[in-house]
mmCIF file of C-alpha atoms and ligand atoms in Angstrom:
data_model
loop_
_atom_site.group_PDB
_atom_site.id
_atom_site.type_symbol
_atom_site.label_atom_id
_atom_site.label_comp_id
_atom_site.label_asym_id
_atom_site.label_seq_id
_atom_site.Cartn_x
_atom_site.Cartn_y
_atom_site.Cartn_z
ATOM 1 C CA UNK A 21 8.612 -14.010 -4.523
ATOM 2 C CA UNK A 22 9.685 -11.597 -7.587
ATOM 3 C CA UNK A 23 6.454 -10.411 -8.933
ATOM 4 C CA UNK A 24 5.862 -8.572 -12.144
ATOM 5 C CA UNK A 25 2.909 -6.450 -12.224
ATOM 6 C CA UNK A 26 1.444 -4.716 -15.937
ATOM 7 C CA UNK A 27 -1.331 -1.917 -15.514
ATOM 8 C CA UNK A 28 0.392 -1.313 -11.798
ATOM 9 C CA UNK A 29 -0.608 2.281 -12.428
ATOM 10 C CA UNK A 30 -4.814 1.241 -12.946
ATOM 11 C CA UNK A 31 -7.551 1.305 -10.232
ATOM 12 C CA UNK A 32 -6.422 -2.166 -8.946
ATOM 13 C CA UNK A 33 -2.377 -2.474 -9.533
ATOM 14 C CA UNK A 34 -2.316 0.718 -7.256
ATOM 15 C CA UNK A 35 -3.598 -1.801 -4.177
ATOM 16 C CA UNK A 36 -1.727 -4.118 -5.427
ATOM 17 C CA UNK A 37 1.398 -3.386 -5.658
ATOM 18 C CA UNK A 38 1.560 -2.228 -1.726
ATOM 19 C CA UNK A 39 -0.273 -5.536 -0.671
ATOM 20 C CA UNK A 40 2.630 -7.568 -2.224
ATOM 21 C CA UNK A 41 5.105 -5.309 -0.828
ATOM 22 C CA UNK A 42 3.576 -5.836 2.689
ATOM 23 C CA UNK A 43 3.554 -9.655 1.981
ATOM 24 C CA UNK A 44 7.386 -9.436 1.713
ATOM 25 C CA UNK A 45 7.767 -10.173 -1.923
ATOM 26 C CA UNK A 46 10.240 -8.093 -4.701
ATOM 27 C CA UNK A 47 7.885 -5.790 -6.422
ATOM 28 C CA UNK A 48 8.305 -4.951 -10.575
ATOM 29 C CA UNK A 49 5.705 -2.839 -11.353
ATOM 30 C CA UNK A 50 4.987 -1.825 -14.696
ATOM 31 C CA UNK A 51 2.389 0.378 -17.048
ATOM 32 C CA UNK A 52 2.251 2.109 -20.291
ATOM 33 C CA UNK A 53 3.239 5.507 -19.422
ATOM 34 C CA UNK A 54 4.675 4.936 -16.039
ATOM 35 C CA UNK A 55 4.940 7.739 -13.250
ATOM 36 C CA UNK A 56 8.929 8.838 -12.221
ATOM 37 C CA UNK A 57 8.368 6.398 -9.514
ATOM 38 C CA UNK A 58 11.822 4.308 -9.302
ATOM 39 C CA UNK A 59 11.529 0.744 -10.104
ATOM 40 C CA UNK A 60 8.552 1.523 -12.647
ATOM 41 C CA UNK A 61 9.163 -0.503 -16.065
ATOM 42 C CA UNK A 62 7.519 1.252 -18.864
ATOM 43 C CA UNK A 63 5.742 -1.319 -20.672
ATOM 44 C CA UNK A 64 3.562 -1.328 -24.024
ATOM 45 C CA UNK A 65 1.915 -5.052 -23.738
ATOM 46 C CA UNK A 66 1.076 -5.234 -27.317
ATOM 47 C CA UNK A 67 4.434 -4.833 -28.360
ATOM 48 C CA UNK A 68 5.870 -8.454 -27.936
ATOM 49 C CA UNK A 69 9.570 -8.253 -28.415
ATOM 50 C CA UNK A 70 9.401 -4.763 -25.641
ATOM 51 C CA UNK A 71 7.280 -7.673 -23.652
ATOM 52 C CA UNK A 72 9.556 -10.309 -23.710
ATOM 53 C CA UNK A 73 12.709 -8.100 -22.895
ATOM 54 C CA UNK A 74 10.903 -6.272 -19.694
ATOM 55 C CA UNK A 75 9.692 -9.648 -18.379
ATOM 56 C CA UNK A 76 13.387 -11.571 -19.234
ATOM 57 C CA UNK A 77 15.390 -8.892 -17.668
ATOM 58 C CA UNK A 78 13.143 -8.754 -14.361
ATOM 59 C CA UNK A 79 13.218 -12.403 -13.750
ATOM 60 C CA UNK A 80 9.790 -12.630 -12.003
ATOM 61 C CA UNK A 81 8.471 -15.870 -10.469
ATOM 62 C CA UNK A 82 5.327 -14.839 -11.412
ATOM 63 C CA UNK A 83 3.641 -11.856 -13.894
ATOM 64 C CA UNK A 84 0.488 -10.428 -12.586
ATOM 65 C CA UNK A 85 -1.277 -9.272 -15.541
ATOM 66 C CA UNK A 86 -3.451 -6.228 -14.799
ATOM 67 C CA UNK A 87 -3.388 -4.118 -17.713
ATOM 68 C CA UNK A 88 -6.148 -4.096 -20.115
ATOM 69 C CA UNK A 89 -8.626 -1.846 -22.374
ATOM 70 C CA UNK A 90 -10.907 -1.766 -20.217
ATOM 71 C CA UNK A 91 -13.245 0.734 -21.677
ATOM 72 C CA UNK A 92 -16.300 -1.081 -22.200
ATOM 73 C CA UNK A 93 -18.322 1.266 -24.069
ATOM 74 C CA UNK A 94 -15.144 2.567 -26.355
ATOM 75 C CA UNK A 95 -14.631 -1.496 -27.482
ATOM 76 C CA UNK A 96 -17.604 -1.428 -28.731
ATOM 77 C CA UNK A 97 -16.824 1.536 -31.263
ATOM 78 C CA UNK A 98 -13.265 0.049 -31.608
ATOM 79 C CA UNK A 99 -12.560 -3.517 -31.041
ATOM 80 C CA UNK A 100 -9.407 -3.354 -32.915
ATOM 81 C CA UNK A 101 -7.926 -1.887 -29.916
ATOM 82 C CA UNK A 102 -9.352 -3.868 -27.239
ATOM 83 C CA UNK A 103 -8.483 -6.967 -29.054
ATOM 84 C CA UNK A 104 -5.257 -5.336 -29.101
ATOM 85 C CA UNK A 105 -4.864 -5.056 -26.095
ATOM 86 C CA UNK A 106 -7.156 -8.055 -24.192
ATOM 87 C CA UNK A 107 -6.302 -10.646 -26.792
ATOM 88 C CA UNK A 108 -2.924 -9.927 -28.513
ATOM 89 C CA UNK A 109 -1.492 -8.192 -25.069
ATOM 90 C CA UNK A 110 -2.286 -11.236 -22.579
ATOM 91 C CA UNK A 111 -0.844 -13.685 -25.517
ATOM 92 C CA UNK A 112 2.503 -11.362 -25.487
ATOM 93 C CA UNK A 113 2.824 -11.544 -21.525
ATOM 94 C CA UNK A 114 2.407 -15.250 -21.649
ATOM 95 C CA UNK A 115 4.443 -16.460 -24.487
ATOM 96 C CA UNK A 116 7.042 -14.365 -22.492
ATOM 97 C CA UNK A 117 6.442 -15.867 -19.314
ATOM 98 C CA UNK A 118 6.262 -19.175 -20.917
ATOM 99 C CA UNK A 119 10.281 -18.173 -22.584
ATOM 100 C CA UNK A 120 11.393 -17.588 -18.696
ATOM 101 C CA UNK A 121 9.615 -19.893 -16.902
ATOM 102 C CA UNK A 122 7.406 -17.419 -14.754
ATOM 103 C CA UNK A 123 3.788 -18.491 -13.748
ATOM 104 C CA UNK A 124 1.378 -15.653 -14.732
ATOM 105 C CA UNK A 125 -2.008 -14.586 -13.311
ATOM 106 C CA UNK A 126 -4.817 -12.723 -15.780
ATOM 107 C CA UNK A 127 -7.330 -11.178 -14.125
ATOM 108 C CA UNK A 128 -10.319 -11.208 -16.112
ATOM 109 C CA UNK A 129 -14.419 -10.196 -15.738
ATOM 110 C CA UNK A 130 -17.895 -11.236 -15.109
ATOM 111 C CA UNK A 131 -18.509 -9.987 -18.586
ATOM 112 C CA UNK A 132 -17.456 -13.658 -20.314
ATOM 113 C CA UNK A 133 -20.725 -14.355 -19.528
ATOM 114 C CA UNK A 134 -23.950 -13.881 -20.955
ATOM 115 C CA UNK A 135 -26.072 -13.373 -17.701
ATOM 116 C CA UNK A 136 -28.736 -15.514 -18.764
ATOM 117 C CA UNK A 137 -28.146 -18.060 -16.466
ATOM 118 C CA UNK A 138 -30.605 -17.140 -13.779
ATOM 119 C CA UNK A 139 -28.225 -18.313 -11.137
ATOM 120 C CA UNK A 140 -24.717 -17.657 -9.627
ATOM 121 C CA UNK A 141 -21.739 -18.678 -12.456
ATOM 122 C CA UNK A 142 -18.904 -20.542 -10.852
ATOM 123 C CA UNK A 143 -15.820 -21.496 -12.467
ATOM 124 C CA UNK A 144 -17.250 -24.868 -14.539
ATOM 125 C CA UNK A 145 -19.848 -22.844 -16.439
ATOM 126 C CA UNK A 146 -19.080 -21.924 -19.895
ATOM 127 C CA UNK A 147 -18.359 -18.288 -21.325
ATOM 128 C CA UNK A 148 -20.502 -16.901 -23.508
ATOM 129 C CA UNK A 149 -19.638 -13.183 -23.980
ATOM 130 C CA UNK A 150 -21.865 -10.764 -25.541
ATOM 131 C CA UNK A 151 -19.771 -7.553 -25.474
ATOM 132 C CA UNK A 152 -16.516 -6.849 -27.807
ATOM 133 C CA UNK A 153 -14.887 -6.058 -24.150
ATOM 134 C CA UNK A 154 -15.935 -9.583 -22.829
ATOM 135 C CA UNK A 155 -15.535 -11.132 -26.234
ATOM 136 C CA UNK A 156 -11.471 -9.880 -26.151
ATOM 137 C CA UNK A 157 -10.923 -10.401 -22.298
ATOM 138 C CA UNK A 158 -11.999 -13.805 -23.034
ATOM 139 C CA UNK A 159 -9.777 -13.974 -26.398
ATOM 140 C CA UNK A 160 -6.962 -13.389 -23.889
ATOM 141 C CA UNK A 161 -8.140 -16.596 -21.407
ATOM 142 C CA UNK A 162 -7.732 -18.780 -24.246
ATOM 143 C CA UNK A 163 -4.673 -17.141 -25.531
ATOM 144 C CA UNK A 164 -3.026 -17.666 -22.105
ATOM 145 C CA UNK A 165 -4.285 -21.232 -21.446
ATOM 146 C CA UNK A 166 -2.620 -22.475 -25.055
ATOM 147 C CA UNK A 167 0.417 -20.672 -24.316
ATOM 148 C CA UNK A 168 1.169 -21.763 -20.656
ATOM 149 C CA UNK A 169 0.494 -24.674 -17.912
ATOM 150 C CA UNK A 170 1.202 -22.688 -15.036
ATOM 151 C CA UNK A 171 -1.409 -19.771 -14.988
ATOM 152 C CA UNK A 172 -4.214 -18.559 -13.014
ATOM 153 C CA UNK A 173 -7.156 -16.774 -14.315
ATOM 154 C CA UNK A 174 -9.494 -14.465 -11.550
ATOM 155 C CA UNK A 175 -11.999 -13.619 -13.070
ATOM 156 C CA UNK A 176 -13.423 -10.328 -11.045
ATOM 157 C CA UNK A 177 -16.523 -7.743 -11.206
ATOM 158 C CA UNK A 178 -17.959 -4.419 -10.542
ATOM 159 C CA UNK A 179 -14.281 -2.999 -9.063
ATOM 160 C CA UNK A 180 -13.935 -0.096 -7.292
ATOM 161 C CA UNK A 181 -11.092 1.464 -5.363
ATOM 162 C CA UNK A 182 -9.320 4.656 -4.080
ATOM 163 C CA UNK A 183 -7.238 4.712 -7.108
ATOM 164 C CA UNK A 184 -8.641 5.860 -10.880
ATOM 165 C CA UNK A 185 -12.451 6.206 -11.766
ATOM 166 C CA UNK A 186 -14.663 4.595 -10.155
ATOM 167 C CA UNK A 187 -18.411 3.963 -9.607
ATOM 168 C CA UNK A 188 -18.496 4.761 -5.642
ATOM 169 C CA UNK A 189 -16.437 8.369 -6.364
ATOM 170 C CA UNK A 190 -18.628 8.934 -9.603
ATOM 171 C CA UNK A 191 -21.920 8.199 -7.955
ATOM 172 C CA UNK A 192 -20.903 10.573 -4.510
ATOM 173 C CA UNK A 193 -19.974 13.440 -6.827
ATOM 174 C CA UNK A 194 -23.380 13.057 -8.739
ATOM 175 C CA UNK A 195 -25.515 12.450 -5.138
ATOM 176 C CA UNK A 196 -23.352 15.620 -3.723
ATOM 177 C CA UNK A 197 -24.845 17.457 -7.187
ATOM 178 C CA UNK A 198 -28.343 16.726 -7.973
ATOM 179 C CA UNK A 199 -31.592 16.710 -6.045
ATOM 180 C CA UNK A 200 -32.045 12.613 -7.662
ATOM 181 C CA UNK A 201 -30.146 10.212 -9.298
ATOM 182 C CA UNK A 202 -31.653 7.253 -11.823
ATOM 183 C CA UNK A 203 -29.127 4.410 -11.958
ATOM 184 C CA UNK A 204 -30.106 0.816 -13.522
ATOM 185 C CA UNK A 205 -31.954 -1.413 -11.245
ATOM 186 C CA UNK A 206 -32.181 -4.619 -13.584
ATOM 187 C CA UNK A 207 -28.480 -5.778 -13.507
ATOM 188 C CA UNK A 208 -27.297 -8.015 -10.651
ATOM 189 C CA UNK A 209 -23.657 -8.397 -9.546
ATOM 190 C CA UNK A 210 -21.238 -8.583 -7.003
ATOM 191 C CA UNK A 211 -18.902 -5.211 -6.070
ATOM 192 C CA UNK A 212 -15.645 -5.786 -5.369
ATOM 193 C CA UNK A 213 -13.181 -3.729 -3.375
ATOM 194 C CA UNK A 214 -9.961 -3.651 -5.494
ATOM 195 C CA UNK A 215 -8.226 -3.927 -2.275
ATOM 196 C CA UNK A 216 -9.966 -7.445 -1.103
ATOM 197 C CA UNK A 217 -9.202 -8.626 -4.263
ATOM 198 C CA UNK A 218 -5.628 -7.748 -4.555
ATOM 199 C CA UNK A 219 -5.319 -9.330 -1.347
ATOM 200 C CA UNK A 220 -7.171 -12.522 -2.418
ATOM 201 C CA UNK A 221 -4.093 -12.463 -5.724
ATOM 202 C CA UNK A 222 -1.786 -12.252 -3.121
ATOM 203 C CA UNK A 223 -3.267 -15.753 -1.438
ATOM 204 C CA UNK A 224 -3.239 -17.357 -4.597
ATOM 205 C CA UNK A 225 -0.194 -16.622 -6.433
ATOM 206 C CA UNK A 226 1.428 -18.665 -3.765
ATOM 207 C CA UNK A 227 -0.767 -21.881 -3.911
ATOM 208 C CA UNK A 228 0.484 -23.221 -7.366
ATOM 209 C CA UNK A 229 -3.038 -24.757 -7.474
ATOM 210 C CA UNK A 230 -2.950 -23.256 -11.345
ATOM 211 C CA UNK A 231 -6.495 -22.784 -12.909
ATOM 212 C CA UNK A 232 -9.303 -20.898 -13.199
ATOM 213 C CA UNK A 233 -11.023 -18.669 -10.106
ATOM 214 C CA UNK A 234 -14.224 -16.550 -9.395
ATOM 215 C CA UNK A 235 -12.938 -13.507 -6.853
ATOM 216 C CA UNK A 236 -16.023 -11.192 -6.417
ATOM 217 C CA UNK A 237 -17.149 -9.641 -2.948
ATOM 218 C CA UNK A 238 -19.978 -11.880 -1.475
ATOM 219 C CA UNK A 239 -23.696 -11.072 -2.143
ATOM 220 C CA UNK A 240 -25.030 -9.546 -4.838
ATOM 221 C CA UNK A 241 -27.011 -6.352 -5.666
ATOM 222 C CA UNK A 242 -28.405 -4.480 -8.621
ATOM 223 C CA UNK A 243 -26.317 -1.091 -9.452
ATOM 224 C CA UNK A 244 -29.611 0.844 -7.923
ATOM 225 C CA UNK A 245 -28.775 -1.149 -4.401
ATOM 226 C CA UNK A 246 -25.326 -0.380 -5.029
ATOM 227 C CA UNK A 247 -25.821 3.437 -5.755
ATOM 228 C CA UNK A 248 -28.138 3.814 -2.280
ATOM 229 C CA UNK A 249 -25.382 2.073 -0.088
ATOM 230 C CA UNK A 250 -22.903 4.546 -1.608
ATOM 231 C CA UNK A 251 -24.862 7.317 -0.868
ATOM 232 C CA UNK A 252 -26.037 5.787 2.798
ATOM 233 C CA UNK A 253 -22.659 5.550 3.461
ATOM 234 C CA UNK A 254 -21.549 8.873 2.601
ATOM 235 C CA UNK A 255 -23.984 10.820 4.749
ATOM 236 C CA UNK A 256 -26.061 12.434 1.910
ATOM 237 C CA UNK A 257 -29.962 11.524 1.494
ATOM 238 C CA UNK A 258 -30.588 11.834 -2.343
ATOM 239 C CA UNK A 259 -32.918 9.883 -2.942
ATOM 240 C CA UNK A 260 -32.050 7.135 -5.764
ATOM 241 C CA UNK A 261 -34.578 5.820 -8.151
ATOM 242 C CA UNK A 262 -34.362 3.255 -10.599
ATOM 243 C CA UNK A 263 -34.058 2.940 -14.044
ATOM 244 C CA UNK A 264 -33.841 0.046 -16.752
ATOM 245 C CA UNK A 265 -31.028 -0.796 -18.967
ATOM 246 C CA UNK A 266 -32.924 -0.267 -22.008
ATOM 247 C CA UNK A 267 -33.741 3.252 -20.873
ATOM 248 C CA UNK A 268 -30.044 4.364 -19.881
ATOM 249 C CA UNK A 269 -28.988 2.800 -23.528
ATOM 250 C CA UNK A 270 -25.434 2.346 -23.627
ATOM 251 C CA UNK A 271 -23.562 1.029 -26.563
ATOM 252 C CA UNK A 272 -22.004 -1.902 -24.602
ATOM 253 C CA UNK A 273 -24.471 -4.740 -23.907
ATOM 254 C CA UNK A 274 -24.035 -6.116 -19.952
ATOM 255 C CA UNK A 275 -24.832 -9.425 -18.168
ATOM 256 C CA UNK A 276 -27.941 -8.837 -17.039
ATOM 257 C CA UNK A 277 -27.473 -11.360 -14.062
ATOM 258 C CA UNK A 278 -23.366 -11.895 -13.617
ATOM 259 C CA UNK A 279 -23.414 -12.702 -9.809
ATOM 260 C CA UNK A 280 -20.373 -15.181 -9.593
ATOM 261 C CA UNK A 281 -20.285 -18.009 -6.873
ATOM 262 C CA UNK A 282 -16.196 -18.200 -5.937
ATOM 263 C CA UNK A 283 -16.226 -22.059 -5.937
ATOM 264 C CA UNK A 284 -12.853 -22.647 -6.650
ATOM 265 C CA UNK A 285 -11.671 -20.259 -3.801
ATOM 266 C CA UNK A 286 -14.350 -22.646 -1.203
ATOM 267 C CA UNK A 287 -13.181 -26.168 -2.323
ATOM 268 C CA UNK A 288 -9.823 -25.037 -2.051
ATOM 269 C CA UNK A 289 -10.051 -23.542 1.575
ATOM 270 C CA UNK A 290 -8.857 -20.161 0.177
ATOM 271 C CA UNK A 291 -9.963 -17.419 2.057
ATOM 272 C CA UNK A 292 -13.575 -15.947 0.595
ATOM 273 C CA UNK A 293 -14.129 -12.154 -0.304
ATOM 274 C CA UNK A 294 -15.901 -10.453 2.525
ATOM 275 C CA UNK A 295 -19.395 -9.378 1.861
ATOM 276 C CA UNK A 296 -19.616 -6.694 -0.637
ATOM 277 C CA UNK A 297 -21.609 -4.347 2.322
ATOM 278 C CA UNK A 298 -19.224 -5.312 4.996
ATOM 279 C CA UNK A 299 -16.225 -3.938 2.194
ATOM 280 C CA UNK A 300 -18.022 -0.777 1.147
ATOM 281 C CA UNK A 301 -18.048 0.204 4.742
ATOM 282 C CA UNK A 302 -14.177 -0.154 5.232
ATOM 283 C CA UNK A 303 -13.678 1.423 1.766
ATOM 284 C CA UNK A 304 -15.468 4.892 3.597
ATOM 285 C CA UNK A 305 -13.936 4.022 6.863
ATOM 286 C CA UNK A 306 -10.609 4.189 5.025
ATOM 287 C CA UNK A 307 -11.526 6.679 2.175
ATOM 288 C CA UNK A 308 -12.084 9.093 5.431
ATOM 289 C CA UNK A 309 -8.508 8.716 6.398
ATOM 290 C CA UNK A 310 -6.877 8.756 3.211
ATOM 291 C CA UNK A 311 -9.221 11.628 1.180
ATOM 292 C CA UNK A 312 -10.814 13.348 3.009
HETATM 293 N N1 LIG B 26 -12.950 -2.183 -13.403
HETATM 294 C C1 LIG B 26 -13.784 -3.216 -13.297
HETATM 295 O O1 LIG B 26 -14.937 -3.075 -12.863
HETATM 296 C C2 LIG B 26 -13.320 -4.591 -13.688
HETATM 297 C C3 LIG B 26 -14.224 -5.670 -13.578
HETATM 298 C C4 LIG B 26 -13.798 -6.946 -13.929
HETATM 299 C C5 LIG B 26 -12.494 -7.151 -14.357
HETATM 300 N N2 LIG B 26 -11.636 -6.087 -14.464
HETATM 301 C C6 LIG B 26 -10.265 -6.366 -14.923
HETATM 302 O O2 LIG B 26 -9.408 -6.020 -13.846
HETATM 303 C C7 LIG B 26 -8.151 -5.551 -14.353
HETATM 304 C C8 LIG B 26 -7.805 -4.229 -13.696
HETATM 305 O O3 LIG B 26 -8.859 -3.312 -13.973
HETATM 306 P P1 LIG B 26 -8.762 -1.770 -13.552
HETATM 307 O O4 LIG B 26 -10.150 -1.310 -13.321
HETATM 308 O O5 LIG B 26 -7.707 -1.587 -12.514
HETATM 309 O O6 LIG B 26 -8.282 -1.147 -14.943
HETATM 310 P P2 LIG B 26 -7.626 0.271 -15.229
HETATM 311 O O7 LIG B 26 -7.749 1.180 -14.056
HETATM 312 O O8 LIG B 26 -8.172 0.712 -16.544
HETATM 313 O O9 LIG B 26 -6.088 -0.106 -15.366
HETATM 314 C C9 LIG B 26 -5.575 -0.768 -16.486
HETATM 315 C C10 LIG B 26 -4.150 -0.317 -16.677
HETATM 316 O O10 LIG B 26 -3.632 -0.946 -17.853
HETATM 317 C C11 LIG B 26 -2.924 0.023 -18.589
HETATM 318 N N3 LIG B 26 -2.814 -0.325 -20.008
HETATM 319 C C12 LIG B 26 -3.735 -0.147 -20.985
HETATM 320 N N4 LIG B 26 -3.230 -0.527 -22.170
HETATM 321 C C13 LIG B 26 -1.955 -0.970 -21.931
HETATM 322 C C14 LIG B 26 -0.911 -1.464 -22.761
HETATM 323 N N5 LIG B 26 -1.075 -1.588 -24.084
HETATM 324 N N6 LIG B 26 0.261 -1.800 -22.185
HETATM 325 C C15 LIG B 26 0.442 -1.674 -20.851
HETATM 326 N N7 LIG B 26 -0.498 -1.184 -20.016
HETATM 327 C C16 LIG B 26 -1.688 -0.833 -20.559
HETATM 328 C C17 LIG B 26 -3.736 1.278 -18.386
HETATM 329 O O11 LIG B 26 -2.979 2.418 -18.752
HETATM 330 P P3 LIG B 26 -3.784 3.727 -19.324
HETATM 331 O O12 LIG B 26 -4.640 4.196 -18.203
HETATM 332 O O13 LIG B 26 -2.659 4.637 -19.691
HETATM 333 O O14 LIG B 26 -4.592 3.228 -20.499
HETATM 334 C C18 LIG B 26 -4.035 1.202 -16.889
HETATM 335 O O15 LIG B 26 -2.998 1.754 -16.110
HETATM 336 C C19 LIG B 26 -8.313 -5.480 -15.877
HETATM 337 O O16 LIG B 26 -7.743 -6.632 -16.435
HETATM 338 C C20 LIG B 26 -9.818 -5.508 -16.092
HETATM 339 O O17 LIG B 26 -10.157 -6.086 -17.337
HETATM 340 C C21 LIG B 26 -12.019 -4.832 -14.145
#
């Protein structure tokens, strides 16, 4: 396959784009300010005719659609720009996948939902976002659904991944730095490995079984849970205590219960996510080959 990829150059297009390559398909990748690399299309999203041109000219069977604002804090100081780029950005890639006939993918987030739910949210539950960064990601679901008939949305959570910032690097720096750590304990989700979920894209980009999926790693865990694994993992024995939402205060409101149930990936006999613990553990195994 000919695969277009925006935001290659983000924590999850930099395990994607070698997954595909290893799958045997053509490879576009793309970003905003792209590195020399050759082959790398620089690409502003929320410029639409720039959009259309990139996406005519590379001929892709399908666009995976990784770039966003994903900043969830900074939308809520500046929603013009994440609805820039969320809404009006994922509306530009479609309309011009829709004017060459390419199938596109959006990956999206746990944070269309509320979290009020109490139990797991699979794909038949409806979105209710409470954030401006949940609120636009969502903005670009719809946008993409009235554009084309032949997309897929994965909706994803709690990434991390060798590539870009990330909560597993951020949380070993801090544990390698101070005698404690305090991290939120009253938030549930599922972590996901950007490199289990770039290979779940990879499965179903190549089903045409177009719609909407849940692609999380299995099990869930409060950040606190996630934080002590992290630092279990990494040899070090600060201890980690928890702390409530309300106390840490950040401008962003979060799901306070997003755990997603990947139905859609079951009943269609896709492959499941491994277990979030069972991933973090080949993240280190891995992270002690490649960084250290
Ligand atoms: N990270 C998570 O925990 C998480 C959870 C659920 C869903 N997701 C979704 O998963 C996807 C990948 O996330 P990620 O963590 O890999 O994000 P990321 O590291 O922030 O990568 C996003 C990429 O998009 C690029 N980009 C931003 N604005 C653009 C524009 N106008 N035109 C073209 N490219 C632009 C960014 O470039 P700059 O760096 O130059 O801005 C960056 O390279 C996103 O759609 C995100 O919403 C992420």
């Amino acid at each position: 396959m000919r695969i277009f990829v925006t935001g290659a150059q983000g924590m999850l297009g930099q395990d994607l784009v070698p997954v595909l390559l290893a799958a045997g398909d053509e490879v576009i990748p793309s970003d905003m300010l792209p590195s020399e690399a050759r082959g790398f299309v620089p690409l502003d999203i929320t410029d639409l005719e720039a959009t259309k041109r990139a996406i005519a000219l590379a001929r892709p069977d399908v666009v995976v659609h990784c770039a966003a604002y994903t900043n969830v804090d900074g939308a809520e100081a500046d929603p013009d720009t994440a609805y820039r780029v969320n809404a009006l950005g994922t509306w530009n890639v479609a309309l011009a996948c829709q004017e060459t006939g390419a199938s596109m993918l959006l990956v999206s987030t746990d944070y269309v939902f509320d979290g009020e739910k109490g139990s797991a949210y699979d794909e038949y539950d409806v979105p209710n976002p409470r954030s401006v960064y949940g609120r636009s990601k969502y903005a670009g679901e719809q946008h993409l659904q009235q554009v084309l008939g032949q997309f897929y949305i994965v909706r994803t959570a709690w990434l991390y991944g060798h590539h870009g910032k990330n909560f597993a690097e951020t949380i070993l720096k801090a544990a390698a730095e101070r005698p404690e750590l305090k991290v939120v304990n009253d938030q549930w989700g599922c972590p996901t490995w950007t490199r289990d979920l770039a290979e779940a894209i990879s499965r179903i980009i190549r089903t045409g079984r177009y719609g909407i999926y849940h692609a999380t790693g299995q099990g869930e865990c409060t950040w606190m849970d996630f934080a002590r694994k992290i630092v279990e993992l990494g040899g070090l024995n600060t201890p980690v205590l928890p702390q409530s939402t309300e106390e840490l205060n950040r401008p962003a409101p979060r799901p306070r219960y997003s755990v997603m149930r990947n139905r859609a990936l079951e009943l269609s006999g896709l492959m499941a996510l491994p277990n979030w613990e069972e991933s973090l553990r080949d993240y280190f195994q891995c992270r002690r080959f490649t960084l250290v």
